[in-house]
PDB file of C-alpha atoms and ligand atoms in Angstrom:
ATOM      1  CA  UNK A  29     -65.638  40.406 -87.250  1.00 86.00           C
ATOM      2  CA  UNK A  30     -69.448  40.312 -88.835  1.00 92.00           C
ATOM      3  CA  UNK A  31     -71.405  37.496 -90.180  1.00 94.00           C
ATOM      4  CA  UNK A  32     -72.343  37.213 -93.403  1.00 92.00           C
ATOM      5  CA  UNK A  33     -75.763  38.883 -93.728  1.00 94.00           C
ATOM      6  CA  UNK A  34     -77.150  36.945 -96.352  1.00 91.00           C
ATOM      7  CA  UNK A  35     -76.090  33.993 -94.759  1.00 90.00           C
ATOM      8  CA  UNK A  36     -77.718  35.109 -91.628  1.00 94.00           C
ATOM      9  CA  UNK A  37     -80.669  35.940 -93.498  1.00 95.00           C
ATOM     10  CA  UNK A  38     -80.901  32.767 -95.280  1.00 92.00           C
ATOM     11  CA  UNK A  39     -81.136  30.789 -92.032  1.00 93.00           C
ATOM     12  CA  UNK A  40     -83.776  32.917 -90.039  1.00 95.00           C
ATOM     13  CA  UNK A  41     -85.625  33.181 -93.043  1.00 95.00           C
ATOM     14  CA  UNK A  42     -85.781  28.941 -94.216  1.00 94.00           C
ATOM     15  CA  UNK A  43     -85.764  27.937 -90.085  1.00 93.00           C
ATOM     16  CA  UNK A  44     -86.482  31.127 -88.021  1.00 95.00           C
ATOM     17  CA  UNK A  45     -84.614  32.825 -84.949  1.00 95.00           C
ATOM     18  CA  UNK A  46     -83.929  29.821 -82.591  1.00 95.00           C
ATOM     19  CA  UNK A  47     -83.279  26.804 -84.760  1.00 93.00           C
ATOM     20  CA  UNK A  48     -80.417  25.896 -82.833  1.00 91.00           C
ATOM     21  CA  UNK A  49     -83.310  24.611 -80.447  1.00 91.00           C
ATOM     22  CA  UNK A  50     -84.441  22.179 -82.690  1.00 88.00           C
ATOM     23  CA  UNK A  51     -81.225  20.928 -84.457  1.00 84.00           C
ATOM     24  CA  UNK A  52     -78.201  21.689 -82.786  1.00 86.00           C
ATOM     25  CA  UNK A  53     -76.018  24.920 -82.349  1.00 88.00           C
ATOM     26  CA  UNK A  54     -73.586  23.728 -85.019  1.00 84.00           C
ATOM     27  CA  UNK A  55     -75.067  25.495 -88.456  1.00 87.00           C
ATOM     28  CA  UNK A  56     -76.052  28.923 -86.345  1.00 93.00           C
ATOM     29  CA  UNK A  57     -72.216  29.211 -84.692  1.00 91.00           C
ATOM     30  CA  UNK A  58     -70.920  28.143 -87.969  1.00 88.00           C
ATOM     31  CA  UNK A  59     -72.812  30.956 -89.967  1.00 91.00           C
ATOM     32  CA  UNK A  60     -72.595  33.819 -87.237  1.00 94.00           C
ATOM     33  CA  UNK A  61     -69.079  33.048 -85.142  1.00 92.00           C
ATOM     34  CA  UNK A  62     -66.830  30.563 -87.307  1.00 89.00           C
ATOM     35  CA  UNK A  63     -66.533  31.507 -90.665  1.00 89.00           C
ATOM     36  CA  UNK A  64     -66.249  34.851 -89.333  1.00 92.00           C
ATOM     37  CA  UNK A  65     -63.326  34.204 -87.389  1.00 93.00           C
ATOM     38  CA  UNK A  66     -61.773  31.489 -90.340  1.00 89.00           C
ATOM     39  CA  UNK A  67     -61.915  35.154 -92.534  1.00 90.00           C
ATOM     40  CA  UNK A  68     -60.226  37.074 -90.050  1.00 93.00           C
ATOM     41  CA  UNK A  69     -57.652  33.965 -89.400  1.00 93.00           C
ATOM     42  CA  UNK A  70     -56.472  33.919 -92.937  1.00 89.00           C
ATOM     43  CA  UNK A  71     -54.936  36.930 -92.263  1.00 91.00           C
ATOM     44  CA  UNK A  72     -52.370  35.403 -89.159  1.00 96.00           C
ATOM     45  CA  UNK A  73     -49.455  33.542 -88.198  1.00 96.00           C
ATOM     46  CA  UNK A  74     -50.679  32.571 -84.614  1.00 97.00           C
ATOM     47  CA  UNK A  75     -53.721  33.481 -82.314  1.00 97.00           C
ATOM     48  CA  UNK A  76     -53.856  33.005 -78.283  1.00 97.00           C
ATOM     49  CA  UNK A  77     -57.122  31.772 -77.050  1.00 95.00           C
ATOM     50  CA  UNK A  78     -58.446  31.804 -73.373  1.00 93.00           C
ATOM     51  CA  UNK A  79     -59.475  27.947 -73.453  1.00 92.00           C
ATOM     52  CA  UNK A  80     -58.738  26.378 -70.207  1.00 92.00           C
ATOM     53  CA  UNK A  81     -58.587  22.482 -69.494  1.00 90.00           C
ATOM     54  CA  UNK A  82     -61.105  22.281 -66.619  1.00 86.00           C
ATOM     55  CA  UNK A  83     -63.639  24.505 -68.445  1.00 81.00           C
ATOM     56  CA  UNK A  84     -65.363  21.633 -70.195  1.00 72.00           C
ATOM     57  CA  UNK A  85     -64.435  17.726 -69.294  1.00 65.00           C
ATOM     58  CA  UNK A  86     -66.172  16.726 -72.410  1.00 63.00           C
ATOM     59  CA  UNK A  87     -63.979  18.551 -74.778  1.00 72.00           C
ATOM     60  CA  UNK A  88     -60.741  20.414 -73.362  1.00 76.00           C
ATOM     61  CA  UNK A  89     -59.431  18.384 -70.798  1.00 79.00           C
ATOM     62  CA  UNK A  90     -56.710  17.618 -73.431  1.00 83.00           C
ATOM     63  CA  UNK A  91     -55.847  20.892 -74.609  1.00 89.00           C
ATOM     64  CA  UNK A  92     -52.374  21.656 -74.955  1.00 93.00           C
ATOM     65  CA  UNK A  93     -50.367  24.841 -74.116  1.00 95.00           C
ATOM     66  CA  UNK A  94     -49.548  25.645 -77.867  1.00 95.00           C
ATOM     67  CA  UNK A  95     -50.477  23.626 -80.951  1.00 93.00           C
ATOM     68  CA  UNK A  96     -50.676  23.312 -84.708  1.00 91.00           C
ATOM     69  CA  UNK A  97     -54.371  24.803 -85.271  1.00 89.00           C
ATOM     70  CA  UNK A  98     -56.626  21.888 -85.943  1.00 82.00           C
ATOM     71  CA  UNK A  99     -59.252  23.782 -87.546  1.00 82.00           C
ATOM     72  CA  UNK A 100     -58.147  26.929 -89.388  1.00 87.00           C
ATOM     73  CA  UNK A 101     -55.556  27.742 -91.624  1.00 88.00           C
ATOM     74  CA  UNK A 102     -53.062  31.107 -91.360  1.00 90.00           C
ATOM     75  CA  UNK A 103     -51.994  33.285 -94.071  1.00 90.00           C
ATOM     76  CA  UNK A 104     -49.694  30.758 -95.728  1.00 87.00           C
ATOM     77  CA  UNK A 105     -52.600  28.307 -96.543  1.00 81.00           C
ATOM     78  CA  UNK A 106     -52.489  24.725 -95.840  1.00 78.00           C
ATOM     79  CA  UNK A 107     -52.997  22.508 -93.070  1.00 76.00           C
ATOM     80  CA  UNK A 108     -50.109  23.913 -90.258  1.00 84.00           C
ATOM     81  CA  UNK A 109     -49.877  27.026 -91.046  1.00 90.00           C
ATOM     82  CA  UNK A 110     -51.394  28.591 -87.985  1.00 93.00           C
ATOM     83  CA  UNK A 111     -50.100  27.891 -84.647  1.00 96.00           C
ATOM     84  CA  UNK A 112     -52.553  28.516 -81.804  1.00 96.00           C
ATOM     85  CA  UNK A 113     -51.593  29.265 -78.106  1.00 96.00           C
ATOM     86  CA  UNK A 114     -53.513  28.668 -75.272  1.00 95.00           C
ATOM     87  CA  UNK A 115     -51.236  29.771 -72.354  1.00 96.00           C
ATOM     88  CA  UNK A 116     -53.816  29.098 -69.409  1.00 96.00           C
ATOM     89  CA  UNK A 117     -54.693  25.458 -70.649  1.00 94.00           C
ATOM     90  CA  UNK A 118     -53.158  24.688 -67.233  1.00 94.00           C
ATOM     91  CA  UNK A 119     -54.832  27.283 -64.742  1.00 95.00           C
ATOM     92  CA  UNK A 120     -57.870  26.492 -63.179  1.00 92.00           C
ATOM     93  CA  UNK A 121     -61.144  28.470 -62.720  1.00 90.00           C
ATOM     94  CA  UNK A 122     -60.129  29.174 -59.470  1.00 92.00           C
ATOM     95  CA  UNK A 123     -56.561  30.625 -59.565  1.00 95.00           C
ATOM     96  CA  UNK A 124     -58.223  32.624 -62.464  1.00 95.00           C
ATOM     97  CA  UNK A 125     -60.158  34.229 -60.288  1.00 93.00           C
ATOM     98  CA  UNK A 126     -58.203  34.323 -57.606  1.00 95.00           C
ATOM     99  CA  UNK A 127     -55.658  36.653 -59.918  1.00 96.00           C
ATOM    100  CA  UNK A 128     -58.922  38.819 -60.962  1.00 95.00           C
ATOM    101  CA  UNK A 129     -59.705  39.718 -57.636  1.00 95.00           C
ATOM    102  CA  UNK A 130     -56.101  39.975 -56.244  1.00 96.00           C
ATOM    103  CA  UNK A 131     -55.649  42.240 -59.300  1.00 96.00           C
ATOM    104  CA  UNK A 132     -59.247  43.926 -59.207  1.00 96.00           C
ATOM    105  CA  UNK A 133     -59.433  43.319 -62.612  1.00 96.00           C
ATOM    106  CA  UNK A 134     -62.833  44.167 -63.748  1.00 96.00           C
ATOM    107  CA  UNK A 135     -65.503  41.756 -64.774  1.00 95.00           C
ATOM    108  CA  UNK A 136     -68.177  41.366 -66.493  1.00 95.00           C
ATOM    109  CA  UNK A 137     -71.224  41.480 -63.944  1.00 95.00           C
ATOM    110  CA  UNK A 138     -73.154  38.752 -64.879  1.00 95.00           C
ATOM    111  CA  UNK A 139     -69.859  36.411 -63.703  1.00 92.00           C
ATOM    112  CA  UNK A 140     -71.947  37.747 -60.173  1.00 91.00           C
ATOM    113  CA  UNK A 141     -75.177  36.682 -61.421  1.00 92.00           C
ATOM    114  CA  UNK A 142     -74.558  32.845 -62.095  1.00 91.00           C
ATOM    115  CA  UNK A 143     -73.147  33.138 -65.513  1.00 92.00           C
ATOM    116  CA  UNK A 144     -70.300  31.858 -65.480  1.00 87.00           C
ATOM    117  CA  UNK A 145     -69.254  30.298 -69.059  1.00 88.00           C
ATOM    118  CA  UNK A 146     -70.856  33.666 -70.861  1.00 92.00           C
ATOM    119  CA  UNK A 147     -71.539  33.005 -74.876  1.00 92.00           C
ATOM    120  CA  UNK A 148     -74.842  34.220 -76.985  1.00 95.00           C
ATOM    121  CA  UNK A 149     -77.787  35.367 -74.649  1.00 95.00           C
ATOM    122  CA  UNK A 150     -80.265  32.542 -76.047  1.00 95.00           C
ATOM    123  CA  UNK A 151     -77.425  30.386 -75.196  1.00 94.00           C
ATOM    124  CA  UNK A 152     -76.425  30.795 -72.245  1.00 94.00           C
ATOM    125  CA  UNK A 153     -77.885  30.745 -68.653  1.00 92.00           C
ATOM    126  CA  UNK A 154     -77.100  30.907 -65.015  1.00 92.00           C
ATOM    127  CA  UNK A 155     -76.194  27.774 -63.001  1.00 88.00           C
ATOM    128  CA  UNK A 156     -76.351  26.958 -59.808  1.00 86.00           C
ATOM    129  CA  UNK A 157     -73.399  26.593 -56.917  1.00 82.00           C
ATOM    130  CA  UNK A 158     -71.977  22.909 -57.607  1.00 79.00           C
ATOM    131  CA  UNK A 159     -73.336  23.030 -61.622  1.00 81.00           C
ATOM    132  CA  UNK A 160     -70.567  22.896 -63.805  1.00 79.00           C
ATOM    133  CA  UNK A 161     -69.394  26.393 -65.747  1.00 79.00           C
ATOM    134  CA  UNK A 162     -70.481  24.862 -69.148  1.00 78.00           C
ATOM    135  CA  UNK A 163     -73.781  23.483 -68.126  1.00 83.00           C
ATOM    136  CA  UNK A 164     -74.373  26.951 -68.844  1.00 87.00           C
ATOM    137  CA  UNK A 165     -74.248  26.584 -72.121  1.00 88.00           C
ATOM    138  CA  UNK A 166     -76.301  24.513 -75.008  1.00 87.00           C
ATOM    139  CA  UNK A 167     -77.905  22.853 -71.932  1.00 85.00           C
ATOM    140  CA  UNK A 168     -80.463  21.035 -74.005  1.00 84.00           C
ATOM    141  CA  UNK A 169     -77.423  19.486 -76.179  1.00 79.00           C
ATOM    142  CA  UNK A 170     -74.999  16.707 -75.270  1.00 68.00           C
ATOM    143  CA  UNK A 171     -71.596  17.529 -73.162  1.00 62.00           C
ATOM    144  CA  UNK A 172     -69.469  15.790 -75.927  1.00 57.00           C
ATOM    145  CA  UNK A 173     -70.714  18.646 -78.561  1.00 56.00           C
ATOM    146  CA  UNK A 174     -70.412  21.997 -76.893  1.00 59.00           C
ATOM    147  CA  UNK A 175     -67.663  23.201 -79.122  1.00 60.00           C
ATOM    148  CA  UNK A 176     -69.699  26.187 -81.225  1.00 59.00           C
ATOM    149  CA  UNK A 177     -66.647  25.569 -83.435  1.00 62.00           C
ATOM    150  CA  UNK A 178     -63.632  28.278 -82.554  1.00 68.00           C
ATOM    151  CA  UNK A 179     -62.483  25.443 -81.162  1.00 69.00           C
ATOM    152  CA  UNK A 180     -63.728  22.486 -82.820  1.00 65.00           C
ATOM    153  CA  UNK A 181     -61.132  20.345 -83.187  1.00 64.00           C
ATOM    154  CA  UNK A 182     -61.354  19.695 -79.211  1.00 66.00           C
ATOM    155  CA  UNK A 183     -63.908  17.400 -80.522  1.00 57.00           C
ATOM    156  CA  UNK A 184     -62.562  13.864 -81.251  1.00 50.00           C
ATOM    157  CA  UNK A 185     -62.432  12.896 -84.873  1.00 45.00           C
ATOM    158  CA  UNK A 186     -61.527   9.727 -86.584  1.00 36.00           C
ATOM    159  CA  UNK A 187     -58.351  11.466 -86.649  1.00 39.00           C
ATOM    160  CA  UNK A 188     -57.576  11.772 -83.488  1.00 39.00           C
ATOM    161  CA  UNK A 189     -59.791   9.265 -81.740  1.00 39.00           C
ATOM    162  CA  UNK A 190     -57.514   6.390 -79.941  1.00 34.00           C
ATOM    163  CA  UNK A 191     -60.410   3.585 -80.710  1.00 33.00           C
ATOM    164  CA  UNK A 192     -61.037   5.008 -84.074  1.00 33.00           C
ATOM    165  CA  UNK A 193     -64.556   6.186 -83.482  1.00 34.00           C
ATOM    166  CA  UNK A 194     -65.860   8.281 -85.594  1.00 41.00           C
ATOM    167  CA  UNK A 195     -67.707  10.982 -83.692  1.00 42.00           C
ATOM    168  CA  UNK A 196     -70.494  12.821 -85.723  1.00 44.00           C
ATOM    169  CA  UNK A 197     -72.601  13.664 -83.130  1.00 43.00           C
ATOM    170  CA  UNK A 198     -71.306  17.938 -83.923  1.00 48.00           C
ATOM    171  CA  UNK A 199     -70.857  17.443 -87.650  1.00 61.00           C
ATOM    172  CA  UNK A 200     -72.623  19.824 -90.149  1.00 70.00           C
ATOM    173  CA  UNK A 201     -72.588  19.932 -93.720  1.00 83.00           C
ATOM    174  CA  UNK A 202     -69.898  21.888 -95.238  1.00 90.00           C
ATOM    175  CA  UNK A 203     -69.806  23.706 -98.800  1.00 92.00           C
ATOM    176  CA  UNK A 204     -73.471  25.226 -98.430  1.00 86.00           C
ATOM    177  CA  UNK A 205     -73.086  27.903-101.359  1.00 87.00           C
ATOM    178  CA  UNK A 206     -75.861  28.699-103.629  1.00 88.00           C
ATOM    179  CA  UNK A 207     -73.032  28.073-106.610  1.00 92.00           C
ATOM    180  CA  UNK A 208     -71.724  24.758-105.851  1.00 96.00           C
ATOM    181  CA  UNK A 209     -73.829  21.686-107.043  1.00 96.00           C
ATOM    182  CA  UNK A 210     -74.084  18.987-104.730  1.00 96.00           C
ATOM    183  CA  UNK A 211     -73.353  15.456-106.793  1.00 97.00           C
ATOM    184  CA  UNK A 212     -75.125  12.918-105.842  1.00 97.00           C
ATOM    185  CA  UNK A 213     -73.030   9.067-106.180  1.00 97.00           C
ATOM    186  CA  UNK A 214     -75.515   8.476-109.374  1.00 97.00           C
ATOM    187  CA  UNK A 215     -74.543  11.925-110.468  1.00 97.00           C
ATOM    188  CA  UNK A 216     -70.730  11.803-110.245  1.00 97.00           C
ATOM    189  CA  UNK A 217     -70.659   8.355-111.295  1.00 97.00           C
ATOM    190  CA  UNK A 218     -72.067   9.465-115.068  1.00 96.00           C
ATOM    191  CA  UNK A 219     -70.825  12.895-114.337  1.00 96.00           C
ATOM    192  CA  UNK A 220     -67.308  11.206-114.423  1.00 96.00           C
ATOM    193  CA  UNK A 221     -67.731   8.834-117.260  1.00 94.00           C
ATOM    194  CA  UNK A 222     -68.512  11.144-119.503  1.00 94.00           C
ATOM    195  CA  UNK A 223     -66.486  12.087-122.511  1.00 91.00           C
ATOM    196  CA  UNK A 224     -66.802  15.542-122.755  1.00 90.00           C
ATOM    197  CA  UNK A 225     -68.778  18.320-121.207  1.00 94.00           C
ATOM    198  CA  UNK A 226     -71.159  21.641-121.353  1.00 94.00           C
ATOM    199  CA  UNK A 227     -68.414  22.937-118.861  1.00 95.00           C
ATOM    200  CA  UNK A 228     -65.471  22.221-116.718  1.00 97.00           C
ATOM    201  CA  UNK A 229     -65.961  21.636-113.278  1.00 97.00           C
ATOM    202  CA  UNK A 230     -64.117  22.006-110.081  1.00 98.00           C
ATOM    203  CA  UNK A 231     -65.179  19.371-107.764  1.00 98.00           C
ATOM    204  CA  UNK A 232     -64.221  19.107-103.907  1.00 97.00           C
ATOM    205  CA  UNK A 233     -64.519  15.653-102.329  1.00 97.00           C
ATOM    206  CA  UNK A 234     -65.065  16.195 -99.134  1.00 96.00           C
ATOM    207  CA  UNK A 235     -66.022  14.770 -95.368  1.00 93.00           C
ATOM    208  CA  UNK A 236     -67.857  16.970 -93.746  1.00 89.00           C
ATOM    209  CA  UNK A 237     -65.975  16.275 -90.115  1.00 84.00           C
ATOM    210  CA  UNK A 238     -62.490  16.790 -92.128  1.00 85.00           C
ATOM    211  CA  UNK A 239     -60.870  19.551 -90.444  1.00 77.00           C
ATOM    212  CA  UNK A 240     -58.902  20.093 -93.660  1.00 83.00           C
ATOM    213  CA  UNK A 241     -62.265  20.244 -95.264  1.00 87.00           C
ATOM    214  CA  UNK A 242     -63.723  22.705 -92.917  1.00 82.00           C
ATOM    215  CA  UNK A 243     -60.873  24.859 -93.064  1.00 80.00           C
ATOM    216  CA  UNK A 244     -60.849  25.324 -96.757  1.00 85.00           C
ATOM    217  CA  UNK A 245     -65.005  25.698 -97.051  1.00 86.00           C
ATOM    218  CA  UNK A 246     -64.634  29.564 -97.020  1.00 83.00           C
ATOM    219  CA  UNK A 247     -61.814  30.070 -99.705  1.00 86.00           C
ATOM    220  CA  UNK A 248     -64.011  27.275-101.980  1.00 93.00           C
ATOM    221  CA  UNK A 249     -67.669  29.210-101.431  1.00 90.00           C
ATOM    222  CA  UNK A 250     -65.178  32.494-102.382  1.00 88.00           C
ATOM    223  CA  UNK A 251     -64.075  30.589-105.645  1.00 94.00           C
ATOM    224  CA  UNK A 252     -67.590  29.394-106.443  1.00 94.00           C
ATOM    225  CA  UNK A 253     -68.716  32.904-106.004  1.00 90.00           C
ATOM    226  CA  UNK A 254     -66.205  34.010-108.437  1.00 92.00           C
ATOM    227  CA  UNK A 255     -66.523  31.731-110.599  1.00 95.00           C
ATOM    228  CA  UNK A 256     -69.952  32.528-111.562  1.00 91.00           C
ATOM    229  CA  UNK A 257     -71.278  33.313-115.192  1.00 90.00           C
ATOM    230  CA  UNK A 258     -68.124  31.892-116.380  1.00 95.00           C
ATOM    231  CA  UNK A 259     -67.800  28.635-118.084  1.00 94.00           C
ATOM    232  CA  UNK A 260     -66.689  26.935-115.045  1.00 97.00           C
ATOM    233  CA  UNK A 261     -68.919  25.002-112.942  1.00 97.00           C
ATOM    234  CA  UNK A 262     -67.985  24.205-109.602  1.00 97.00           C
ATOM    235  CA  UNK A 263     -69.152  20.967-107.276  1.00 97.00           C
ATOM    236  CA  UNK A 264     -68.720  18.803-104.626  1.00 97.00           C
ATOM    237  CA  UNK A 265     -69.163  15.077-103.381  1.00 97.00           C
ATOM    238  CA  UNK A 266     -69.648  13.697-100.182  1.00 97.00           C
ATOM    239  CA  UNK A 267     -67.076  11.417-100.945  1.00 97.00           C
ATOM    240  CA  UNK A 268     -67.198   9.713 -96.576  1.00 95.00           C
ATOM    241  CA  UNK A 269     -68.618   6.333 -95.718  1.00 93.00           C
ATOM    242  CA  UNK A 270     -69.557   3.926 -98.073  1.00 96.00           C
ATOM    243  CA  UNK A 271     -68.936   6.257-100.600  1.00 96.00           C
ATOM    244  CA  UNK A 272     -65.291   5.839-100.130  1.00 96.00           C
ATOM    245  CA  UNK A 273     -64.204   3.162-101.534  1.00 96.00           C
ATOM    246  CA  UNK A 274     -65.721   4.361-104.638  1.00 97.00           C
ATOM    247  CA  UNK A 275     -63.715   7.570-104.490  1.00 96.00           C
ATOM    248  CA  UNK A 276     -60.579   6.219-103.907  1.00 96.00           C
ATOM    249  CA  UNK A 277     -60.832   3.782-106.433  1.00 96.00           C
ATOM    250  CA  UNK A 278     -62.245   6.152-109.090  1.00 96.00           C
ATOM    251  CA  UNK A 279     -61.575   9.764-108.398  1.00 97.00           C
ATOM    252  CA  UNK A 280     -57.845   9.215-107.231  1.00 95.00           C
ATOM    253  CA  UNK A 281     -58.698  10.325-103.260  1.00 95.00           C
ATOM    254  CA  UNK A 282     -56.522   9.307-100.822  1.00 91.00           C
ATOM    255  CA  UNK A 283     -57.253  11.322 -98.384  1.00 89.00           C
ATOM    256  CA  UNK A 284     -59.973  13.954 -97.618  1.00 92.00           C
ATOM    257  CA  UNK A 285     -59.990  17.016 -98.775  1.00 92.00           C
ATOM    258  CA  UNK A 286     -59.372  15.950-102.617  1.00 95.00           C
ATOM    259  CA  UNK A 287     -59.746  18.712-105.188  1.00 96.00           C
ATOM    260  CA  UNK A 288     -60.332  17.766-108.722  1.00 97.00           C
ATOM    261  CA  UNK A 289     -61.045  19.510-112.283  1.00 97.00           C
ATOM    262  CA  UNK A 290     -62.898  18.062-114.901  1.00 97.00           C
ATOM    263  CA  UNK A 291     -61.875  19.503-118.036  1.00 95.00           C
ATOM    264  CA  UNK A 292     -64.879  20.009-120.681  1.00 94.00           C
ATOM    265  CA  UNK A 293     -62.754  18.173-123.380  1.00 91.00           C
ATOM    266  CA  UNK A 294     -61.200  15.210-121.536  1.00 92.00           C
ATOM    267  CA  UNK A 295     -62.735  12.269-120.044  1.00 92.00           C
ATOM    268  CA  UNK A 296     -60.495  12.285-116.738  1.00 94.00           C
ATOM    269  CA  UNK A 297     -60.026  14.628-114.112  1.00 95.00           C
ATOM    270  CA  UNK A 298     -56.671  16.466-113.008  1.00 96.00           C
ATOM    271  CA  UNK A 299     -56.139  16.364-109.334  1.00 95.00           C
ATOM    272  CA  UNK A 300     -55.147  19.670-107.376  1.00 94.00           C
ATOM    273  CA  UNK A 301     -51.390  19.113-106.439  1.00 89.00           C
ATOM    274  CA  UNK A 302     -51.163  21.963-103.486  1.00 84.00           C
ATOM    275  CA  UNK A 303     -51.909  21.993-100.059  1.00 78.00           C
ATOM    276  CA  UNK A 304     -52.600  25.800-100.719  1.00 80.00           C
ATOM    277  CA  UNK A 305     -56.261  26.117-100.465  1.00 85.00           C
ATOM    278  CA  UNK A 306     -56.873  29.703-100.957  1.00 84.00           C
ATOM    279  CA  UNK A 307     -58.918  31.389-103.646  1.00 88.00           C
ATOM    280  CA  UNK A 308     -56.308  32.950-105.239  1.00 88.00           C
ATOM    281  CA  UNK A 309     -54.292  29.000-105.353  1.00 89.00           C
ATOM    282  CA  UNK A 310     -57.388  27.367-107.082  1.00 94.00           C
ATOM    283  CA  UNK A 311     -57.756  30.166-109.321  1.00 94.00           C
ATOM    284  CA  UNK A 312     -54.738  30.032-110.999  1.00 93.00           C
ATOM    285  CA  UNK A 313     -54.786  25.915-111.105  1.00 94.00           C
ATOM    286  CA  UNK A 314     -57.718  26.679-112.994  1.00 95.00           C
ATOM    287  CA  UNK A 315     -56.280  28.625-115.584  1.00 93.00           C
ATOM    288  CA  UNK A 316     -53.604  26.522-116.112  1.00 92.00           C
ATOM    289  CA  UNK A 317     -55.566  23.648-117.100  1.00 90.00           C
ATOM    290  CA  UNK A 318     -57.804  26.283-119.502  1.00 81.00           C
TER     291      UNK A 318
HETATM  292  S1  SF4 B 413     -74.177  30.435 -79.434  1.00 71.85           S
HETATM  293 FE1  SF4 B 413     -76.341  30.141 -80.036  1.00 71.85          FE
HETATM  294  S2  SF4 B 413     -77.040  32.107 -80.915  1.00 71.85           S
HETATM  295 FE2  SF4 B 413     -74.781  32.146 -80.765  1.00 71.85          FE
HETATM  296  S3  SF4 B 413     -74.103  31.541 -82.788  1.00 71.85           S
HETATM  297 FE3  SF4 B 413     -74.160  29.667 -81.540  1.00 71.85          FE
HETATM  298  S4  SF4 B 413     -76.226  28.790 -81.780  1.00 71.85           S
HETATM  299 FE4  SF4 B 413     -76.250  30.891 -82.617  1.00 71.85          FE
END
């Protein structure tokens, strides 16, 4: 698994090598470790992660042993179509190494050096006896947020919060291609009204904490990539908070994401019907409607 070099490039060149300093790890990890892995994801059924409940009280205390993948979608598309096992959600730290050594299993030795949770070397550091494991990483961030996104959907969302909070404290924009056109409300609002077009358009509404969202940003920067030079145009709305109600009323969402083409010859848009958010899906919605 490799970044995207131009992606990479695009970052260090508009905010240099160490960003994540200044605003947050979330847009480096999602450039250089999750879209990486969503690629490589597309192509399974199921993957088995290492995650273990006592590695980080903020965010995986409630793991569970095996689970519907709240972040990434399999080779089938859609939201449930990857299953994701984590068979030592249960073991601690210490019967984990307890097995290593009984085992002499080798290591890697900084684990001897004070590193314990071991991610990116700008990223990580050595703690002390007594420190927790994950105060070793993204020290300068808050405990709540150290998810570089693999597993982001330990994070609590509106979705899964029990008081309904919203957390945004990780969230990063989603939908960052070079082809799509962010609409502004103003923009969609007369974008919408209008009775014909230049183009059609493809427009995502989106959230960017959405998990659904997330996990279909890579298949829709694919489609906008392909779709360029042609005669369709593709966009997206931040259709969340107190844009919302606008949405729903006026662009049929009901929930987040919600796909929609605007034909060049009629006034009102047709709504995607799948849960299939691949390339491959949208392209042949597309010409359908053509
Ligand atoms: S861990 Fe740090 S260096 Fe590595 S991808 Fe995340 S922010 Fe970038």
């Amino acid at each position: 698994m490799f970044p995207d070099a131009s992606e990479v490039e695009a970052l260090v060149r508009s905010k240099g090598m160490f960003s994540f300093y200044e605003d947050g790890h979330q847009e480096c990890c999602r450039i250089r470790k999750v879209r990486p892995l969503r690629r490589a994801l597309k192509g399974l059924k199921a993957w088995i992660t290492g995650q273990r409940r006592d590695q980080s009280p903020g965010t995986r205390s409630n793991i569970p042993i095996v689970q519907i993948d709240p972040s990434f979608e399999g080779m089938d598309g859609g939201p449930g179509s990857l299953i994701k096992w984590n068979p030592v959600a249960n073991v601690t730290g210490t019967d984990i190494w307890s097995f290593l050594r009984t085992m002499n299993v080798p290591v890697n030795v900084l684990h001897s050096q004070g590193y314990i949770s071991i991610g990116c070397e700008p990223c990580t550091r050595a703690v002390l006896p007594g420190m927790h494991e994950r105060e070793g990483r993204w020290w300068w961030e808050d405990a709540k947020a150290k998810e570089c996104g693999l597993h982001k959907g330990n994070i609590e969302t509106a979705e899964t919060s029990n008081n309904g909070a919203q957390n945004t404290a990780s969230v990063s924009e989603l939908f960052l291609s070079k082809d799509i056109k962010a609409f502004s409300r103003a923009e969609i609002e007369e974008f919408a009204n209008l009775e014909k077009r230049e183009n059609s358009w493809i427009v995502v509404l989106y959230a960017p904490w959405c998990p659904y969202c997330q996990a279909m940003e890579a298949s829709f920067n694919e489609l906008a990539e392909k779709l360029g030079g042609t005669n369709v145009k593709v966009g997206k709305f931040n259709a969340d908070k107190e844009n919302k109600p606008y949405a729903m009323a006026e662009l049929q969402m009901k929930s987040f994401p919600t796909i929609l083409f605007f034909s060049k010859n009629l006034r009102n848009p047709i709504k995607y019907p799948s849960e299939q958010r691949d390339v491959d899906s949208f392209l042949a919605f597309i010409r359908a409607l053509q």
